[in-house]
Coordinates of C-alpha atoms and ligand atoms in Angstrom, one line a residue:
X1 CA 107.3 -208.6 107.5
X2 CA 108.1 -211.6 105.2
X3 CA 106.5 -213.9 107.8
X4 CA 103.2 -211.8 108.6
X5 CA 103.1 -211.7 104.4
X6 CA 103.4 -215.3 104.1
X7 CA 100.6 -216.2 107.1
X8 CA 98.3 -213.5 105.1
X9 CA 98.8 -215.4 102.1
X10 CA 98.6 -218.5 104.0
X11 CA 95.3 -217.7 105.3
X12 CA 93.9 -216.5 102.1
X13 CA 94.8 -220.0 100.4
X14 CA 92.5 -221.7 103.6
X15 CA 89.6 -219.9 102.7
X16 CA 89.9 -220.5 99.4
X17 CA 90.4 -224.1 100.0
X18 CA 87.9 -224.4 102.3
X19 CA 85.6 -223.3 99.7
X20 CA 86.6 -225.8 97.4
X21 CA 85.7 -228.8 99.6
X22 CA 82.3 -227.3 100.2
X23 CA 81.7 -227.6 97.0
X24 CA 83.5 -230.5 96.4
X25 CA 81.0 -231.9 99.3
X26 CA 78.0 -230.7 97.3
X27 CA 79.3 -231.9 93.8
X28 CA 81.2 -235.2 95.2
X29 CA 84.3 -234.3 93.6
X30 CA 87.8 -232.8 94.6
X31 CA 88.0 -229.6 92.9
X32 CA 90.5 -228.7 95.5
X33 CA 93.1 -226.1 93.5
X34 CA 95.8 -228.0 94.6
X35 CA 99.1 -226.6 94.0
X36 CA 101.8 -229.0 95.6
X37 CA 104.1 -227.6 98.3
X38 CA 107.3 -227.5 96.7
X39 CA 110.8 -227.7 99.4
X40 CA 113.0 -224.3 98.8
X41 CA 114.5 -224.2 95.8
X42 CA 117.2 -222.0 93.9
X43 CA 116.8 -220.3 90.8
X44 CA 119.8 -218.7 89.0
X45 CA 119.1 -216.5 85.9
X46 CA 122.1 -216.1 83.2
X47 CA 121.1 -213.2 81.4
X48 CA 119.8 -211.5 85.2
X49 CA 119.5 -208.1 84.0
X50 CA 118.1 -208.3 80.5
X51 CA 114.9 -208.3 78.2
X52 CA 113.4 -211.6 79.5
X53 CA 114.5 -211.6 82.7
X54 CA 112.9 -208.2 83.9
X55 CA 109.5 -208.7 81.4
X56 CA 108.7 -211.9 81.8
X57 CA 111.0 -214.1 84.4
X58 CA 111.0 -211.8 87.4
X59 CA 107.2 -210.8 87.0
X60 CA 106.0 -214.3 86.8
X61 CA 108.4 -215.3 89.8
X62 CA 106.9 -212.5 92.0
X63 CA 103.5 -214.4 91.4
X64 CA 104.9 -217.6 92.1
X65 CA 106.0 -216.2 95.5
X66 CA 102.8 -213.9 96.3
X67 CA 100.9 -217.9 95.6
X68 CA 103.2 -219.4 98.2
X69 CA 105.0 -221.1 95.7
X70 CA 108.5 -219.7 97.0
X71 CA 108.9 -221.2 100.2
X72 CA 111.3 -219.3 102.8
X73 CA 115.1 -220.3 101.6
X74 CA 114.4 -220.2 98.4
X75 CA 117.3 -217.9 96.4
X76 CA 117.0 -216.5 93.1
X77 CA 120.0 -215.1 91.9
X78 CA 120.9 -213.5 88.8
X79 CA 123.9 -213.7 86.8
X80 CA 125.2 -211.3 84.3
X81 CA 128.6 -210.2 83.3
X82 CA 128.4 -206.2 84.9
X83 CA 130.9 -206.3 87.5
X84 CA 130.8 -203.7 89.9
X85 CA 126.7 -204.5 90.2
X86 CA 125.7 -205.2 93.4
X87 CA 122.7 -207.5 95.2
X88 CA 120.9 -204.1 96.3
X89 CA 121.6 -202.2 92.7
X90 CA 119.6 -205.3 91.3
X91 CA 116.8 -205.4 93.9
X92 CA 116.6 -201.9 92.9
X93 CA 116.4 -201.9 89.2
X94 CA 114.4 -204.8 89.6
X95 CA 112.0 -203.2 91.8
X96 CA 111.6 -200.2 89.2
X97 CA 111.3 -202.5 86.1
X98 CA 108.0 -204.4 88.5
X99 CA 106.5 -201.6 90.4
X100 CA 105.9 -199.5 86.8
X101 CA 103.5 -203.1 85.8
X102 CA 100.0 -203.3 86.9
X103 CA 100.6 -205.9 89.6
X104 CA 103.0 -206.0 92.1
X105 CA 101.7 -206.9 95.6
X106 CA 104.1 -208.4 97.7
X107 CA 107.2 -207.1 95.7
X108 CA 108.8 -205.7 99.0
X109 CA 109.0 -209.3 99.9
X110 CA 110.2 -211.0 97.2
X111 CA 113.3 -208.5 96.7
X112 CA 115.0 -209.8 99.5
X113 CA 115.1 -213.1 97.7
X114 CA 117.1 -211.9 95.0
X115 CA 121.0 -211.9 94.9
X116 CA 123.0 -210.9 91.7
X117 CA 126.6 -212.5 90.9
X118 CA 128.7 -210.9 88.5
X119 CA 130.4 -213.5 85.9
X120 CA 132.0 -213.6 82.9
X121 CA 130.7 -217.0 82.3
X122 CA 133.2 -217.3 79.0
X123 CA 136.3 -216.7 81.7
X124 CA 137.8 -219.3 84.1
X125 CA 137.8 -216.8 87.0
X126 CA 134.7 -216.2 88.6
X127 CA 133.4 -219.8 88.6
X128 CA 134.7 -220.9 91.9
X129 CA 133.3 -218.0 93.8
X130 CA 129.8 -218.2 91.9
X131 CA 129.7 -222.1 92.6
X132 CA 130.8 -221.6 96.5
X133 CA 127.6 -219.1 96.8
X134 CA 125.5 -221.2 95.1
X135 CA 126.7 -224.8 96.9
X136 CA 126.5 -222.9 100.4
X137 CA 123.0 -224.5 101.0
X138 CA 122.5 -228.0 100.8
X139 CA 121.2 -230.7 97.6
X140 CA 117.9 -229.3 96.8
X141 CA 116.4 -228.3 93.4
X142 CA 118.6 -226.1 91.3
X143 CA 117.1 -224.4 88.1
X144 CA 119.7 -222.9 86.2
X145 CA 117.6 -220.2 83.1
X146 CA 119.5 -220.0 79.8
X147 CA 118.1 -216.4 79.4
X148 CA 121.0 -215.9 77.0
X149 CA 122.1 -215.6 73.5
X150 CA 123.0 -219.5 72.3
X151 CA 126.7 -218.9 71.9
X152 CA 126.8 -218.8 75.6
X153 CA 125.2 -221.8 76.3
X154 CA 127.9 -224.4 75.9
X155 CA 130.7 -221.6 78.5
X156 CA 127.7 -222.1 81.1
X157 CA 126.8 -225.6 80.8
X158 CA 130.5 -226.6 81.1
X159 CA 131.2 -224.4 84.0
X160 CA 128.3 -225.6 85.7
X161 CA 129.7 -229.0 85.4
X162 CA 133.0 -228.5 86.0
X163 CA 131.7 -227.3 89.3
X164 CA 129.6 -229.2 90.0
X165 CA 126.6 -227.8 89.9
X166 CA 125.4 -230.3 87.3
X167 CA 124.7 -233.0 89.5
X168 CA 121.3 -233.9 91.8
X169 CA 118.6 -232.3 91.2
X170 CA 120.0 -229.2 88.7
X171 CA 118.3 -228.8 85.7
X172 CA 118.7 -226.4 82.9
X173 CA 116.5 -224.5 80.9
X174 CA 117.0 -222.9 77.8
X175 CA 115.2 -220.7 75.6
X176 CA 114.6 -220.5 71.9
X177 CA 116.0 -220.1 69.3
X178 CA 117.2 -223.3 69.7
X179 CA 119.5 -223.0 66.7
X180 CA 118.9 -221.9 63.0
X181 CA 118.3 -224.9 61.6
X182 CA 118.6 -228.6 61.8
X183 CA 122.7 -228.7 62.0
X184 CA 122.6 -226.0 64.5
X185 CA 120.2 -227.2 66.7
X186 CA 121.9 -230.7 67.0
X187 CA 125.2 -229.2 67.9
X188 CA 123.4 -227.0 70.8
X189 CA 121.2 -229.7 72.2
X190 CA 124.6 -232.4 71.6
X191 CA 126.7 -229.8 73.8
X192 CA 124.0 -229.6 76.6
X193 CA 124.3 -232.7 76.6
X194 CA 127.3 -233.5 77.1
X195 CA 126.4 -232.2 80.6
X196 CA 122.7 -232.3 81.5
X197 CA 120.5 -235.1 80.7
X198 CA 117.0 -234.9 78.6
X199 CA 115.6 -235.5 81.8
X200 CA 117.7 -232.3 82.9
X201 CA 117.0 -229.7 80.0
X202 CA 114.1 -228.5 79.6
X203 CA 113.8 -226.4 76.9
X204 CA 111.2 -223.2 76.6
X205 CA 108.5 -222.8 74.1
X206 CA 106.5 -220.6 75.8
X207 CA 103.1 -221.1 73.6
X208 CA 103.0 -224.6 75.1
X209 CA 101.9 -222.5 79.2
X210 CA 99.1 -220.3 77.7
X211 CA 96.0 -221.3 79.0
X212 CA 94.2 -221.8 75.7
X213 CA 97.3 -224.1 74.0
X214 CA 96.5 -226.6 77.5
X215 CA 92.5 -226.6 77.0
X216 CA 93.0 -227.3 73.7
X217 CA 94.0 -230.9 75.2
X218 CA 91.2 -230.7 77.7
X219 CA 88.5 -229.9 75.1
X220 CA 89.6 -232.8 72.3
X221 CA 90.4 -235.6 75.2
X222 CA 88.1 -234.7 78.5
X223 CA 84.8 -234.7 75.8
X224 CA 83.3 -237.1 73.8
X225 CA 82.3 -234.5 71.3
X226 CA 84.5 -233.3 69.4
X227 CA 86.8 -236.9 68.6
X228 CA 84.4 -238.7 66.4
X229 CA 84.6 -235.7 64.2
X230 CA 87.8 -234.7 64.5
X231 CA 89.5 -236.0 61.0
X232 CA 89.4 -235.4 57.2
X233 CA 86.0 -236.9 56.5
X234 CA 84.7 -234.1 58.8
X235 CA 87.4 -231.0 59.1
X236 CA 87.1 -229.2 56.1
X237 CA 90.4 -227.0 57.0
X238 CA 92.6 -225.5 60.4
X239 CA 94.0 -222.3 60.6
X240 CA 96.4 -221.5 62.9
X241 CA 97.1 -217.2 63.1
X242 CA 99.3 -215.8 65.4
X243 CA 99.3 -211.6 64.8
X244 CA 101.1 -208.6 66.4
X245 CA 100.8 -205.1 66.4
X246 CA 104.7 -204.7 67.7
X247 CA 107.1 -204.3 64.7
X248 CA 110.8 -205.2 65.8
X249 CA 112.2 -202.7 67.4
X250 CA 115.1 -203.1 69.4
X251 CA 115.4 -206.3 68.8
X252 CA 116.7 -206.3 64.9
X253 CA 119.6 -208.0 65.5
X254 CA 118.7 -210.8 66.6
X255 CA 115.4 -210.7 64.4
X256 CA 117.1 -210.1 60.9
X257 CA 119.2 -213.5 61.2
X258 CA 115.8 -215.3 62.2
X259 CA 112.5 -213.9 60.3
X260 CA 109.2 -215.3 61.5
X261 CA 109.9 -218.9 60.0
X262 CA 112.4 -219.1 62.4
X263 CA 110.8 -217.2 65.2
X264 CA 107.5 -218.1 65.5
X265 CA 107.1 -220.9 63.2
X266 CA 109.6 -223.7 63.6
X267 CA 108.5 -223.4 67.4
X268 CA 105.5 -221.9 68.3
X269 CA 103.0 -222.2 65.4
X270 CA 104.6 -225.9 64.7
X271 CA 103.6 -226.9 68.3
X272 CA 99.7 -225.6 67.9
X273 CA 99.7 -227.7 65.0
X274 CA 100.8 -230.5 66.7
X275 CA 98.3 -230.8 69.6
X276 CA 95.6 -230.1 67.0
X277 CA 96.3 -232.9 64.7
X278 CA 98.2 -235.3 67.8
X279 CA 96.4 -238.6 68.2
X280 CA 95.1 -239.2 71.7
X281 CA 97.4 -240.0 74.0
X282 CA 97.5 -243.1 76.0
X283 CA 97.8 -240.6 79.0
X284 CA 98.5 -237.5 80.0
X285 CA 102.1 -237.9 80.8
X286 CA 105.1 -236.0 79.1
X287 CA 106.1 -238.6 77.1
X288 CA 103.2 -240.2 75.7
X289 CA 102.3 -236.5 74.5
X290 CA 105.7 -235.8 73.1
X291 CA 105.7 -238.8 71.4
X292 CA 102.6 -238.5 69.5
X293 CA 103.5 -234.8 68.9
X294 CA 106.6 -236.1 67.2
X295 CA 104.3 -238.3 65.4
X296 CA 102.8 -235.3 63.9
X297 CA 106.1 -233.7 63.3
X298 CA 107.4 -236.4 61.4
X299 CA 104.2 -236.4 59.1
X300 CA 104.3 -233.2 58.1
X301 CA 104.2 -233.1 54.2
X302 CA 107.5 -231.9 52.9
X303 CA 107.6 -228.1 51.5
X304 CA 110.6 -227.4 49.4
X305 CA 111.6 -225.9 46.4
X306 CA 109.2 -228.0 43.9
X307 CA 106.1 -226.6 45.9
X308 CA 107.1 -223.3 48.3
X309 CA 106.1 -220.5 45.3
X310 CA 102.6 -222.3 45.4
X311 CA 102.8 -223.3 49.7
X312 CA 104.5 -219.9 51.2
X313 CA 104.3 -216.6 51.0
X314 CA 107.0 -214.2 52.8
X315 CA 106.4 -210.5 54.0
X316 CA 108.3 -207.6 55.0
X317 CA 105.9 -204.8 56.6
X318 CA 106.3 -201.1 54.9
X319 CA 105.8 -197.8 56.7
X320 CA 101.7 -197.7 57.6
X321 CA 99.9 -197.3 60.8
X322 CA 100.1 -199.0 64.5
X323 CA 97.9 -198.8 67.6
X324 CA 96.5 -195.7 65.5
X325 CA 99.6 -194.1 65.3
X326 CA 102.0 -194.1 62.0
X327 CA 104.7 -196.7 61.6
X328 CA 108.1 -197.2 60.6
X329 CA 108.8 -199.9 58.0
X330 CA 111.1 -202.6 58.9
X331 CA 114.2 -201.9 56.8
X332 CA 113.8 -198.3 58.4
X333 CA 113.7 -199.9 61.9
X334 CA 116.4 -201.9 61.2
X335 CA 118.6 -199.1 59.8
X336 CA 119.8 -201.2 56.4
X337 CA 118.6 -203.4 53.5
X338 CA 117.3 -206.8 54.3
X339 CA 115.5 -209.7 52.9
X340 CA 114.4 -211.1 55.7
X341 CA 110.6 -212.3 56.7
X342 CA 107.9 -209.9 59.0
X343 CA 105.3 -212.4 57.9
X344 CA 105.1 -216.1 56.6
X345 CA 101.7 -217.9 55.2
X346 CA 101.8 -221.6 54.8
X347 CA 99.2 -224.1 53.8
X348 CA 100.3 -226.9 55.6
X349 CA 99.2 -230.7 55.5
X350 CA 100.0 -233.4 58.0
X351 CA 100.4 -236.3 55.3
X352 CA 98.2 -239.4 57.3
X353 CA 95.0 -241.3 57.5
X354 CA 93.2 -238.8 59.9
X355 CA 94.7 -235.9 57.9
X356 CA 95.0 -236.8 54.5
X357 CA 93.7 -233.9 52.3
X358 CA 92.7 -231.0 55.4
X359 CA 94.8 -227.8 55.0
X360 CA 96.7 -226.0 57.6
X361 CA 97.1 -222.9 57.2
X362 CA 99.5 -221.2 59.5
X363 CA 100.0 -217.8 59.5
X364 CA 102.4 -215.0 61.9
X365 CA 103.2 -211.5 61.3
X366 CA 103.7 -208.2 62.9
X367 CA 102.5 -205.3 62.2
X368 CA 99.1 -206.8 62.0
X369 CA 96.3 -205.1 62.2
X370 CA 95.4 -206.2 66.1
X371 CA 97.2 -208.3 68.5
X372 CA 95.5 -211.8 67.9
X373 CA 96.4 -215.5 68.3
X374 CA 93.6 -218.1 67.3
X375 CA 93.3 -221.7 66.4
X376 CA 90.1 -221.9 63.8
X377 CA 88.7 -225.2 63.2
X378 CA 86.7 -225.2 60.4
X379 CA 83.9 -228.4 60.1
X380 CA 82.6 -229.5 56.6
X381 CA 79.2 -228.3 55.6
X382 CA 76.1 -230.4 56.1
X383 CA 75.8 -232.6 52.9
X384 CA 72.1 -231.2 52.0
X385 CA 70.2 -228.4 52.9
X386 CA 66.9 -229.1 53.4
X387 CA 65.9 -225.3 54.5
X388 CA 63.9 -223.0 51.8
X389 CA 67.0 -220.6 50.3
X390 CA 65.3 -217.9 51.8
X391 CA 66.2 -219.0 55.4
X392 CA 69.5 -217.7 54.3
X393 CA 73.0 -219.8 53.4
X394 CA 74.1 -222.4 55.8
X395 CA 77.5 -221.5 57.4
X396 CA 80.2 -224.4 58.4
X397 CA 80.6 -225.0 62.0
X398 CA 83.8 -223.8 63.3
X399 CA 85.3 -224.0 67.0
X400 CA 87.9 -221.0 67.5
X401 CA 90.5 -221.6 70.6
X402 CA 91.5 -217.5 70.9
X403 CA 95.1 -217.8 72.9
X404 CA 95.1 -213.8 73.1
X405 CA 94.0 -211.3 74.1
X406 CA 91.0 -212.8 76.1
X407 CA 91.3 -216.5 76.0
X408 CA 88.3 -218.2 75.3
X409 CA 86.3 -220.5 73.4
X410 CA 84.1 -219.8 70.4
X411 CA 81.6 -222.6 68.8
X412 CA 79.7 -221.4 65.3
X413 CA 76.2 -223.3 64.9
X414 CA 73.5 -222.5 63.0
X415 CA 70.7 -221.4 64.7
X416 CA 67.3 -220.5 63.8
X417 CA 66.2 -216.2 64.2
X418 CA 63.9 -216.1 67.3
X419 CA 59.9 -215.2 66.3
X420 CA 57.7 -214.8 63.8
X421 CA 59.1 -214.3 60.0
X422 CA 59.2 -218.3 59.5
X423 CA 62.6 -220.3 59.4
X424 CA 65.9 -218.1 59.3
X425 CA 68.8 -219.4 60.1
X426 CA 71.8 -217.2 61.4
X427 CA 75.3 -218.6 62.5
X428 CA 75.4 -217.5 66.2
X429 CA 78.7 -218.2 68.6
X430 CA 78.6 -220.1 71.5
X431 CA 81.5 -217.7 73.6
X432 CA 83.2 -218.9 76.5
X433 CA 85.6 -216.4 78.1
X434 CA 87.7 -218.0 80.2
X435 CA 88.0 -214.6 82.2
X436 CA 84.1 -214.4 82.6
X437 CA 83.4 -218.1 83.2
X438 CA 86.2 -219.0 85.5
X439 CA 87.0 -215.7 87.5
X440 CA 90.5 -216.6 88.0
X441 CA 93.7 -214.6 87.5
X442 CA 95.0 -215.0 84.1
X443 CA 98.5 -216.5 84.7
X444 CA 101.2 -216.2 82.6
X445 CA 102.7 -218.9 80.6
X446 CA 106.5 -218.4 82.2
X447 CA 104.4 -218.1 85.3
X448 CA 103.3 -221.7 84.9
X449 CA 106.3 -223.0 83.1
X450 CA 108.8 -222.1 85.7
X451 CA 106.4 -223.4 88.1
X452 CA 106.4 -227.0 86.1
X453 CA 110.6 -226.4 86.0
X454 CA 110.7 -226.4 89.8
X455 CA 108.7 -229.2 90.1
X456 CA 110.3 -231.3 87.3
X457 CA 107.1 -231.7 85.2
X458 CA 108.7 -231.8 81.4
X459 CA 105.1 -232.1 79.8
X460 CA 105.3 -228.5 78.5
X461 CA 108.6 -228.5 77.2
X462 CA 109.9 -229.6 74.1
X463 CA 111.8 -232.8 73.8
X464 CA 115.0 -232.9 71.6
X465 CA 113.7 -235.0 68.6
X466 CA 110.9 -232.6 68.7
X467 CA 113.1 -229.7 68.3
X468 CA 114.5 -231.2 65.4
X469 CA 111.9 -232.9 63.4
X470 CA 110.5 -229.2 63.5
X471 CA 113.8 -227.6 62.0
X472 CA 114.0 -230.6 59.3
X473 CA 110.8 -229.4 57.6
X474 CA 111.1 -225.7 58.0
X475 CA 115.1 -226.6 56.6
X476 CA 113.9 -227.1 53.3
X477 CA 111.3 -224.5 53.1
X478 CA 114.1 -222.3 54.1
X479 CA 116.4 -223.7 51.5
X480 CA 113.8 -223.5 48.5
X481 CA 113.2 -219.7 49.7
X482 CA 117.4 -219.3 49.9
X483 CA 117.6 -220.6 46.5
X484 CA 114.9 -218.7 44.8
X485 CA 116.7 -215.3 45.6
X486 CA 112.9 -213.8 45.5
X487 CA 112.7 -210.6 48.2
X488 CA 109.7 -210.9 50.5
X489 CA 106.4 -209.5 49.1
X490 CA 105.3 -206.0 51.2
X491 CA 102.8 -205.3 52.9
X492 CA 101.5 -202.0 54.5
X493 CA 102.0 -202.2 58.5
X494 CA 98.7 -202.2 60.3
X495 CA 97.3 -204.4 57.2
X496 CA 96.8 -208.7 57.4
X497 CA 100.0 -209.0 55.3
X498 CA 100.6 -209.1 51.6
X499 CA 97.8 -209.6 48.9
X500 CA 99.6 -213.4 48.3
X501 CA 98.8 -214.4 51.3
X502 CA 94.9 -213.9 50.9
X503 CA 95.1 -215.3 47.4
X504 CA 96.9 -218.5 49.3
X505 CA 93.9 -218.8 51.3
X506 CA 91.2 -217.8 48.6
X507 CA 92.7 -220.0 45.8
X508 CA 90.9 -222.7 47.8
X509 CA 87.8 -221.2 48.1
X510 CA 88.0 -220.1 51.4
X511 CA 88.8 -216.7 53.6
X512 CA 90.8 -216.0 57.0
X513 CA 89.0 -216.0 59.5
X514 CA 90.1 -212.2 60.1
X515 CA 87.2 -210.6 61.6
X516 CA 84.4 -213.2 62.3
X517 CA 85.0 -214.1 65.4
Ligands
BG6_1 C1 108.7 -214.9 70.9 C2 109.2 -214.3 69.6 O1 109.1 -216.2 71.0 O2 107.3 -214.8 70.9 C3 108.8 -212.9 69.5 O3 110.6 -214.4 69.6 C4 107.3 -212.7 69.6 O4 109.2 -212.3 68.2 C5 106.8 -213.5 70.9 O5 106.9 -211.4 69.7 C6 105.3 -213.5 70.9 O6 104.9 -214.0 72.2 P1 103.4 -213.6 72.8 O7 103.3 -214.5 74.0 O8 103.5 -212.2 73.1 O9 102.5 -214.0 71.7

């Protein structure tokens, strides 16, 4: 069954292929989709049966294998501490958490793959057994998935080594948060590494496999366009918005020690930035990227408690409206009082020569109004207008990178009404949907990411001085908020956050790019 699968998918990759080189005959170019045969690998998930593992790991693992990116051999086994769980109780929870998601061709197949060990990863019993299973094949590629809480991390990396499974070609990935702040972070990332390597760890930030966050790079390096312009004498401001309609939920706990600073910012909203404002690269390897990403990092302007009342603005949604429906305010999700941030503004600046002056405005919530992650870059105006006021105002241009939901491309130019009526002008998008223009499947970023793991490609993944040149800036805007004892301002759920954070924006002279597009 596995095999007749695997020659279907086999044969649908040759047609495909062949394809390609016909019209790489035609165009004189490879455009070959060439995914790299990779040897059989293993995979073990600690943390097997929870949250990330069944919504995001396991999905985009199944689509690895349905691509023929799982070779025969391959093992994925998860790890979690419930005893008394067996391999064919996991296939079987796994197979109802997949089949309930739109796609899941193939998952027949792919269940055999999976094995579940049960380990208290905290006790010295259990490691011997769990490192005999895993050591029964030969040297090959061994991903071990951090899909745990941090407190874990240093129990697994030591048993791993003290076992050695640490050794060859392991690696280990972990997941944010790395730490709460600076002091955290360092003592996580020094106690992994007291056992895996940088080359070794590669740690998550899952922003960094969307489509959009990679064709960012494309778009500012692979065209002559856009580089010329792209500095302060020509970029009036950035925004960078990442919005959700999802409140907390179930996951309070965690979320009340961390608020979106923490959560979204430090990490995913700090690595937009970066590839926005990075200088080009000398190539596109992991390093040279990282470093200049650093660069970036390390030129952020400081916020801190002489400047965050005037740079910040903290929310905490109240009872309102989601998805049409009415909504629970966050202290009532939570079940008790807290302080803690649903929503953070920030006008940003990354303090050198190309940047000097050019706010960034970063903003993340939930609650919002719509689900919607977007880069806007917002061009200065034309220096003189030489139309007749009645062709109407002349708008800035501005390039919008939408990361969700449909990725695509926007570009704002004026352009002149079509017919009679003389000259009026009207700022009209050029749209790219990258669904419409490319017809491919949208693949997900752990998709991609665990893809890049396997094949030892560190490019998407954040280094450790990254890490921590991103917590010593959001440190101090953390400390000024600590020490100013002010609660977060409210806002209505299903609303773009509190009033303070449109007067952050407007104070400028200028407006969110909420709904144009
Ligand atoms: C995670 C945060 O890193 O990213 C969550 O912990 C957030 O709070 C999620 O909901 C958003 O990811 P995405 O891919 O749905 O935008």
């Amino acid at each position: 069954m596995h095999c007749l699968y695997l020659l279907r998918k086999t044969v649908n990759c040759a047609v495909q292929n062949v394809m390609w080189y016909f019209f790489g005959i035609v165009t004189g170019v490879d455009m070959t989709p060439h995914s790299a045969p990779v040897e059989p690998f293993d995979l073990v998930i600690f943390g097997g049966t929870g949250d990330l593992a069944m919504r995001k790991l396991l999905p985009a693992l199944l689509h690895r294998f349905n691509d023929g990116q799982m070779p025969p051999g391959s093992r994925v086994i998860a790890v979690a501490r419930d005893h008394g769980f067996s391999s064919a109780q996991y296939r079987e929870r796994v197979q109802q958490a997949l089949s309930g998601k739109g796609d899941h061709a193939g998952l027949a197949d792919f269940l055999p793959l999976l094995d579940f060990h049960a380990l208290d990863v905290t006790s010295a019993e259990g490691w011997q057994s769990f490192a005999q299973e895993v050591l029964r094949v030969g040297e090959r590629v061994r991903v071990f998935y951090l899909a745990t809480s941090p407190d874990i991390f240093v129990p697994i990396c030591e048993g791993l080594h003290s076992h050695g499974l640490a050794a060859g070609q392991s690696r280990v990935v972990i997941e944010k948060p790395i730490g709460r702040d600076l002091a955290s972070a360092a003592r996580i990332n020094d106690a992994v590494g007291r056992f895996f390597s940088e080359q070794q760890t590669y740690r998550i930030d899952h922003y960094l496999g969307k489509e959009t966050v990679q064709n960012l790079t494309a778009l500012r390096f692979g065209n002559a366009l856009f580089e010329p312009l792209w500095n302060a004498a020509h970029i009036d401001h950035v925004q960078i918005t990442v919005a959700e309609t999802v409140g907390v939920e179930s996951r309070g706990p965690y979320y009340d020690k961390s608020g979106a600073l923490r959560d979204m910012v430090q990490n995913h909203l700090l690595q937009l930035l970066c590839l926005v404002a990075m200088e080009p690269p000398a190539a596109f390897s992991a390093d040279a990227i990282r470093d200049e990403k650093l660069k970036v990092l390390r030129a952020l302007k400081p916020i801190d408690a002489s400047n965050a009342a005037q740079l910040t603005v903290r929310g905490q949604y109240r009872a309102g409206a989601a998805n049409g429906q009415s909504a629970p305010g966050y202290v009532e999700e939570l079940g008790q009082p807290s302080d803690t941030e649903t929503f953070v503004a920030i006008k940003a600046e990354v303090a050198n020569w190309r940047w000097a002056g050019v706010p960034f405005y970063l903003r993340t919530g939930k609650r919002m109004p719509e689900r919607l992650s977007e880069i806007v870059v917002t061009f200065r105006s034309v220096p003189h207008s030489i139309f007749e006021p009645s062709a109407g105002p002349l708008q800035s241009n501005k390039l919008v990178l939408r990361l969700q939901p449909d990725e695509g491309v926007k570009f704002w130019l004026m352009n002149k009404v079509p017919g009679p009526g003389g000259m009026r002008l009207r700022h009209v998008a050029m749209d790219m949907s990258f669904a419409e223009t490319f017809n491919v499947r949208h693949v997900d970023a752990y998709e991609r990411l665990l893809g890049d793991v396997v094949r030892g490609n560190p490019m998407l993944f954040m280094r450790r001085d990254e890490v921590e040149a991103g917590w010593r800036w959001a440190d101090q805007i953390l400390a000024a908020w600590a020490n100013s004892h002010e609660a977060p301002n409210p806002y209505t759920a299903g609303s773009w956050g509190p009033s303070a954070a449109v007067a952050l924006i407007e104070r400028d002279g200028r407006t969110w790019n909420d709904d144009a597009g």
